């Protein structure tokens, strides 16, 4: 089992990219095996084609990246998702990753039963969601509906079988100080991701 990082930000000089570097350094120093999915660097298309959508219920795909990503998810013990919060939610690229990669069927990501979705990714014992936002974290949590936690973390990922889910947001990214950014990156280099 290994750690899988899912990274979703298009700009290599973003603070999200600095978070990615800090997490990768942490895992390397901890001698943990990891792989990184960089959705933008991979040129992943989050959009369903008609051909792809026709295959949904059979668990098949026309996109080789979908097969690759699902195999990585099925062997991961820990998943670390790094993403900005855009318009109170995850970016469309990350939503498209969930839409396309999470295939219905036994030995895939989930099955649908009379009682609802049954997650098949129970091999994922820990899931860390690391986000950044322009808004303060308290605003997202208490005044904006807390959609990241309530829907993405505690509904979508839970339904897929992800266990041990936690969310950390670095808020006010546009106005914070360089010292606050450095302190946060240092904390990520010391955090245990196992």
PDB file of C-alpha atoms in Angstrom:
ATOM      1  CA  UNK A   1       0.000   0.000   0.000  1.00  0.00           C
ATOM      2  CA  UNK A   2       1.169   3.526  -0.698  1.00  0.00           C
ATOM      3  CA  UNK A   3       0.172   7.168  -0.475  1.00  0.00           C
ATOM      4  CA  UNK A   4      -1.519   8.827  -3.427  1.00  0.00           C
ATOM      5  CA  UNK A   5      -1.474  12.603  -3.868  1.00  0.00           C
ATOM      6  CA  UNK A   6      -4.186  14.096  -6.085  1.00  0.00           C
ATOM      7  CA  UNK A   7      -3.138  17.607  -7.047  1.00  0.00           C
ATOM      8  CA  UNK A   8      -5.463  20.054  -8.764  1.00  0.00           C
ATOM      9  CA  UNK A   9      -4.100  23.498  -9.609  1.00  0.00           C
ATOM     10  CA  UNK A  10      -3.013  24.809 -13.017  1.00  0.00           C
ATOM     11  CA  UNK A  11      -0.318  27.263 -11.883  1.00  0.00           C
ATOM     12  CA  UNK A  12       3.124  26.001 -10.874  1.00  0.00           C
ATOM     13  CA  UNK A  13       3.918  29.128  -8.847  1.00  0.00           C
ATOM     14  CA  UNK A  14       0.749  28.963  -6.760  1.00  0.00           C
ATOM     15  CA  UNK A  15       0.687  28.417  -3.010  1.00  0.00           C
ATOM     16  CA  UNK A  16      -1.072  25.122  -3.745  1.00  0.00           C
ATOM     17  CA  UNK A  17       2.078  24.055  -5.589  1.00  0.00           C
ATOM     18  CA  UNK A  18       4.170  25.030  -2.569  1.00  0.00           C
ATOM     19  CA  UNK A  19       1.845  22.841  -0.465  1.00  0.00           C
ATOM     20  CA  UNK A  20       2.398  19.977  -2.922  1.00  0.00           C
ATOM     21  CA  UNK A  21       6.186  20.381  -2.600  1.00  0.00           C
ATOM     22  CA  UNK A  22       5.986  20.448   1.220  1.00  0.00           C
ATOM     23  CA  UNK A  23       3.864  17.290   1.300  1.00  0.00           C
ATOM     24  CA  UNK A  24       6.161  15.472  -1.130  1.00  0.00           C
ATOM     25  CA  UNK A  25       9.217  16.447   0.933  1.00  0.00           C
ATOM     26  CA  UNK A  26       7.473  15.212   4.072  1.00  0.00           C
ATOM     27  CA  UNK A  27       6.643  11.844   2.532  1.00  0.00           C
ATOM     28  CA  UNK A  28      10.152  11.421   1.100  1.00  0.00           C
ATOM     29  CA  UNK A  29      11.784  12.279   4.430  1.00  0.00           C
ATOM     30  CA  UNK A  30       9.417   9.857   6.181  1.00  0.00           C
ATOM     31  CA  UNK A  31      10.442   7.205   3.643  1.00  0.00           C
ATOM     32  CA  UNK A  32       6.807   6.671   2.621  1.00  0.00           C
ATOM     33  CA  UNK A  33       6.128   5.424  -0.877  1.00  0.00           C
ATOM     34  CA  UNK A  34       3.935   7.834  -2.809  1.00  0.00           C
ATOM     35  CA  UNK A  35       2.735   8.724  -6.280  1.00  0.00           C
ATOM     36  CA  UNK A  36       1.299  12.010  -7.502  1.00  0.00           C
ATOM     37  CA  UNK A  37      -1.585  12.569  -9.884  1.00  0.00           C
ATOM     38  CA  UNK A  38      -1.239  16.104 -11.282  1.00  0.00           C
ATOM     39  CA  UNK A  39      -4.511  16.568 -13.140  1.00  0.00           C
ATOM     40  CA  UNK A  40      -3.428  19.664 -15.081  1.00  0.00           C
ATOM     41  CA  UNK A  41       0.059  18.369 -15.949  1.00  0.00           C
ATOM     42  CA  UNK A  42      -1.557  15.130 -17.170  1.00  0.00           C
ATOM     43  CA  UNK A  43      -3.952  17.140 -19.369  1.00  0.00           C
ATOM     44  CA  UNK A  44      -6.814  15.189 -17.824  1.00  0.00           C
ATOM     45  CA  UNK A  45     -10.129  15.999 -19.478  1.00  0.00           C
ATOM     46  CA  UNK A  46     -12.841  16.266 -16.815  1.00  0.00           C
ATOM     47  CA  UNK A  47     -15.563  16.323 -19.459  1.00  0.00           C
ATOM     48  CA  UNK A  48     -17.588  13.273 -20.404  1.00  0.00           C
ATOM     49  CA  UNK A  49     -17.788  12.531 -24.108  1.00  0.00           C
ATOM     50  CA  UNK A  50     -20.913  10.788 -25.389  1.00  0.00           C
ATOM     51  CA  UNK A  51     -18.847   7.624 -25.953  1.00  0.00           C
ATOM     52  CA  UNK A  52     -17.463   7.715 -22.420  1.00  0.00           C
ATOM     53  CA  UNK A  53     -20.857   8.283 -20.837  1.00  0.00           C
ATOM     54  CA  UNK A  54     -22.338   5.323 -22.737  1.00  0.00           C
ATOM     55  CA  UNK A  55     -19.812   3.073 -20.956  1.00  0.00           C
ATOM     56  CA  UNK A  56     -20.505   4.375 -17.445  1.00  0.00           C
ATOM     57  CA  UNK A  57     -22.719   1.554 -16.159  1.00  0.00           C
ATOM     58  CA  UNK A  58     -20.414  -1.099 -17.594  1.00  0.00           C
ATOM     59  CA  UNK A  59     -17.430   0.322 -15.670  1.00  0.00           C
ATOM     60  CA  UNK A  60     -15.468   0.838 -18.866  1.00  0.00           C
ATOM     61  CA  UNK A  61     -13.779   3.943 -20.244  1.00  0.00           C
ATOM     62  CA  UNK A  62     -12.327   5.466 -23.394  1.00  0.00           C
ATOM     63  CA  UNK A  63      -9.794   7.469 -21.370  1.00  0.00           C
ATOM     64  CA  UNK A  64      -6.548   5.660 -20.426  1.00  0.00           C
ATOM     65  CA  UNK A  65      -5.973   8.141 -17.578  1.00  0.00           C
ATOM     66  CA  UNK A  66      -9.226   7.005 -15.957  1.00  0.00           C
ATOM     67  CA  UNK A  67      -7.946   3.403 -15.866  1.00  0.00           C
ATOM     68  CA  UNK A  68      -4.557   4.533 -14.534  1.00  0.00           C
ATOM     69  CA  UNK A  69      -6.067   6.733 -11.813  1.00  0.00           C
ATOM     70  CA  UNK A  70      -8.533   4.078 -10.661  1.00  0.00           C
ATOM     71  CA  UNK A  71      -5.732   1.497 -10.368  1.00  0.00           C
ATOM     72  CA  UNK A  72      -3.728   3.926  -8.241  1.00  0.00           C
ATOM     73  CA  UNK A  73      -6.746   4.568  -5.998  1.00  0.00           C
ATOM     74  CA  UNK A  74      -7.372   0.844  -5.543  1.00  0.00           C
ATOM     75  CA  UNK A  75      -3.839   0.296  -4.200  1.00  0.00           C
ATOM     76  CA  UNK A  76      -3.585   3.414  -2.024  1.00  0.00           C
ATOM     77  CA  UNK A  77      -3.724   3.302   1.756  1.00  0.00           C
ATOM     78  CA  UNK A  78      -3.637   7.093   2.157  1.00  0.00           C
ATOM     79  CA  UNK A  79      -4.939   9.795  -0.198  1.00  0.00           C
ATOM     80  CA  UNK A  80      -3.902  13.440   0.038  1.00  0.00           C
ATOM     81  CA  UNK A  81      -5.959  15.845  -2.083  1.00  0.00           C
ATOM     82  CA  UNK A  82      -4.499  19.329  -2.665  1.00  0.00           C
ATOM     83  CA  UNK A  83      -6.832  21.863  -4.232  1.00  0.00           C
ATOM     84  CA  UNK A  84      -8.066  25.438  -4.030  1.00  0.00           C
ATOM     85  CA  UNK A  85     -11.609  26.298  -3.008  1.00  0.00           C
ATOM     86  CA  UNK A  86     -13.195  28.117  -5.935  1.00  0.00           C
ATOM     87  CA  UNK A  87     -16.674  29.605  -5.616  1.00  0.00           C
ATOM     88  CA  UNK A  88     -17.346  27.706  -2.396  1.00  0.00           C
ATOM     89  CA  UNK A  89     -16.555  24.301  -3.853  1.00  0.00           C
ATOM     90  CA  UNK A  90     -13.868  22.177  -5.438  1.00  0.00           C
ATOM     91  CA  UNK A  91     -12.686  23.165  -8.946  1.00  0.00           C
ATOM     92  CA  UNK A  92     -14.428  21.668 -11.978  1.00  0.00           C
ATOM     93  CA  UNK A  93     -11.300  19.641 -12.812  1.00  0.00           C
ATOM     94  CA  UNK A  94     -11.465  17.834  -9.462  1.00  0.00           C
ATOM     95  CA  UNK A  95     -15.229  17.353  -9.752  1.00  0.00           C
ATOM     96  CA  UNK A  96     -14.677  15.884 -13.231  1.00  0.00           C
ATOM     97  CA  UNK A  97     -12.053  13.541 -11.757  1.00  0.00           C
ATOM     98  CA  UNK A  98     -14.698  12.195  -9.361  1.00  0.00           C
ATOM     99  CA  UNK A  99     -17.317  12.014 -12.115  1.00  0.00           C
ATOM    100  CA  UNK A 100     -15.156  10.133 -14.616  1.00  0.00           C
ATOM    101  CA  UNK A 101     -12.783   8.029 -12.505  1.00  0.00           C
ATOM    102  CA  UNK A 102     -15.279   6.702  -9.985  1.00  0.00           C
ATOM    103  CA  UNK A 103     -16.709   3.836 -12.013  1.00  0.00           C
ATOM    104  CA  UNK A 104     -19.694   1.779 -11.014  1.00  0.00           C
ATOM    105  CA  UNK A 105     -19.111  -1.948 -10.733  1.00  0.00           C
ATOM    106  CA  UNK A 106     -17.595  -4.651  -8.561  1.00  0.00           C
ATOM    107  CA  UNK A 107     -13.853  -4.209  -8.103  1.00  0.00           C
ATOM    108  CA  UNK A 108     -14.183  -0.594  -9.247  1.00  0.00           C
ATOM    109  CA  UNK A 109     -14.987   2.423  -7.044  1.00  0.00           C
ATOM    110  CA  UNK A 110     -18.578   1.679  -6.026  1.00  0.00           C
ATOM    111  CA  UNK A 111     -21.696  -0.367  -6.590  1.00  0.00           C
ATOM    112  CA  UNK A 112     -25.276   0.845  -6.425  1.00  0.00           C
ATOM    113  CA  UNK A 113     -27.621  -1.113  -4.194  1.00  0.00           C
ATOM    114  CA  UNK A 114     -31.254  -0.670  -3.187  1.00  0.00           C
ATOM    115  CA  UNK A 115     -29.958   1.246  -0.166  1.00  0.00           C
ATOM    116  CA  UNK A 116     -27.738   3.579  -2.197  1.00  0.00           C
ATOM    117  CA  UNK A 117     -24.083   3.781  -3.161  1.00  0.00           C
ATOM    118  CA  UNK A 118     -21.774   1.167  -1.648  1.00  0.00           C
ATOM    119  CA  UNK A 119     -18.133   2.325  -1.696  1.00  0.00           C
ATOM    120  CA  UNK A 120     -15.485  -0.134  -2.864  1.00  0.00           C
ATOM    121  CA  UNK A 121     -12.440   2.004  -1.998  1.00  0.00           C
ATOM    122  CA  UNK A 122     -12.265   0.807   1.599  1.00  0.00           C
ATOM    123  CA  UNK A 123      -8.520   0.262   1.156  1.00  0.00           C
ATOM    124  CA  UNK A 124      -8.165   4.037   1.690  1.00  0.00           C
ATOM    125  CA  UNK A 125      -7.762   4.257   5.460  1.00  0.00           C
ATOM    126  CA  UNK A 126      -6.807   7.954   5.613  1.00  0.00           C
ATOM    127  CA  UNK A 127      -7.801  10.888   3.422  1.00  0.00           C
ATOM    128  CA  UNK A 128      -6.404  14.374   3.907  1.00  0.00           C
ATOM    129  CA  UNK A 129      -7.988  17.261   2.007  1.00  0.00           C
ATOM    130  CA  UNK A 130      -5.699  20.316   1.947  1.00  0.00           C
ATOM    131  CA  UNK A 131      -7.290  23.415   0.440  1.00  0.00           C
ATOM    132  CA  UNK A 132      -6.663  27.129   0.117  1.00  0.00           C
ATOM    133  CA  UNK A 133      -9.253  29.877  -0.147  1.00  0.00           C
ATOM    134  CA  UNK A 134      -9.575  33.631  -0.455  1.00  0.00           C
ATOM    135  CA  UNK A 135     -12.277  33.566   2.209  1.00  0.00           C
ATOM    136  CA  UNK A 136     -11.434  32.947   5.841  1.00  0.00           C
ATOM    137  CA  UNK A 137     -11.964  29.351   6.907  1.00  0.00           C
ATOM    138  CA  UNK A 138     -14.541  30.315   9.539  1.00  0.00           C
ATOM    139  CA  UNK A 139     -16.624  31.980   6.800  1.00  0.00           C
ATOM    140  CA  UNK A 140     -16.627  28.816   4.679  1.00  0.00           C
ATOM    141  CA  UNK A 141     -17.525  26.650   7.667  1.00  0.00           C
ATOM    142  CA  UNK A 142     -20.112  28.766   9.486  1.00  0.00           C
ATOM    143  CA  UNK A 143     -21.564  31.301   7.060  1.00  0.00           C
ATOM    144  CA  UNK A 144     -21.243  29.636   3.677  1.00  0.00           C
ATOM    145  CA  UNK A 145     -22.793  26.227   4.323  1.00  0.00           C
ATOM    146  CA  UNK A 146     -19.569  24.240   4.895  1.00  0.00           C
ATOM    147  CA  UNK A 147     -20.083  22.469   1.540  1.00  0.00           C
ATOM    148  CA  UNK A 148     -16.503  21.197   1.286  1.00  0.00           C
ATOM    149  CA  UNK A 149     -16.874  19.211   4.502  1.00  0.00           C
ATOM    150  CA  UNK A 150     -20.587  18.381   4.344  1.00  0.00           C
ATOM    151  CA  UNK A 151     -20.756  17.346   0.702  1.00  0.00           C
ATOM    152  CA  UNK A 152     -17.327  16.553  -0.751  1.00  0.00           C
ATOM    153  CA  UNK A 153     -15.714  15.030   2.333  1.00  0.00           C
ATOM    154  CA  UNK A 154     -18.604  13.555   4.308  1.00  0.00           C
ATOM    155  CA  UNK A 155     -20.868  12.548   1.440  1.00  0.00           C
ATOM    156  CA  UNK A 156     -18.979  11.953  -1.816  1.00  0.00           C
ATOM    157  CA  UNK A 157     -15.723  10.547  -0.437  1.00  0.00           C
ATOM    158  CA  UNK A 158     -17.515   8.689   2.353  1.00  0.00           C
ATOM    159  CA  UNK A 159     -19.861   7.034  -0.164  1.00  0.00           C
ATOM    160  CA  UNK A 160     -16.835   5.856  -2.139  1.00  0.00           C
ATOM    161  CA  UNK A 161     -15.402   4.138   0.944  1.00  0.00           C
ATOM    162  CA  UNK A 162     -12.711   6.653   1.964  1.00  0.00           C
ATOM    163  CA  UNK A 163     -12.080   6.359   5.714  1.00  0.00           C
ATOM    164  CA  UNK A 164     -10.369   8.696   8.177  1.00  0.00           C
ATOM    165  CA  UNK A 165     -11.309  11.852   6.261  1.00  0.00           C
ATOM    166  CA  UNK A 166     -10.015  15.237   7.450  1.00  0.00           C
ATOM    167  CA  UNK A 167      -9.960  18.733   5.977  1.00  0.00           C
ATOM    168  CA  UNK A 168      -7.474  21.560   6.541  1.00  0.00           C
ATOM    169  CA  UNK A 169      -7.982  24.912   4.823  1.00  0.00           C
ATOM    170  CA  UNK A 170      -5.486  27.758   4.564  1.00  0.00           C
ATOM    171  CA  UNK A 171      -7.837  30.732   4.351  1.00  0.00           C
ATOM    172  CA  UNK A 172      -7.321  34.349   3.278  1.00  0.00           C
ATOM    173  CA  UNK A 173      -4.660  33.240   0.813  1.00  0.00           C
ATOM    174  CA  UNK A 174      -4.769  36.576  -1.044  1.00  0.00           C
ATOM    175  CA  UNK A 175      -4.064  38.720   2.010  1.00  0.00           C
ATOM    176  CA  UNK A 176      -1.992  36.568   4.366  1.00  0.00           C
ATOM    177  CA  UNK A 177       1.628  37.328   5.181  1.00  0.00           C
ATOM    178  CA  UNK A 178       4.682  35.515   3.863  1.00  0.00           C
ATOM    179  CA  UNK A 179       5.438  34.520   7.451  1.00  0.00           C
ATOM    180  CA  UNK A 180       2.020  32.824   7.834  1.00  0.00           C
ATOM    181  CA  UNK A 181       2.549  30.955   4.576  1.00  0.00           C
ATOM    182  CA  UNK A 182       5.996  29.791   5.657  1.00  0.00           C
ATOM    183  CA  UNK A 183       4.693  28.693   9.057  1.00  0.00           C
ATOM    184  CA  UNK A 184       1.925  26.657   7.384  1.00  0.00           C
ATOM    185  CA  UNK A 185       4.342  24.984   4.950  1.00  0.00           C
ATOM    186  CA  UNK A 186       6.657  24.122   7.847  1.00  0.00           C
ATOM    187  CA  UNK A 187       3.731  22.522   9.704  1.00  0.00           C
ATOM    188  CA  UNK A 188       2.981  20.374   6.633  1.00  0.00           C
ATOM    189  CA  UNK A 189       6.562  19.157   6.534  1.00  0.00           C
ATOM    190  CA  UNK A 190       6.168  17.921  10.119  1.00  0.00           C
ATOM    191  CA  UNK A 191       2.638  16.483   9.814  1.00  0.00           C
ATOM    192  CA  UNK A 192       2.167  12.725   9.926  1.00  0.00           C
ATOM    193  CA  UNK A 193       0.436  11.441   6.782  1.00  0.00           C
ATOM    194  CA  UNK A 194       0.052   7.756   7.639  1.00  0.00           C
TER     195      UNK A 194
END
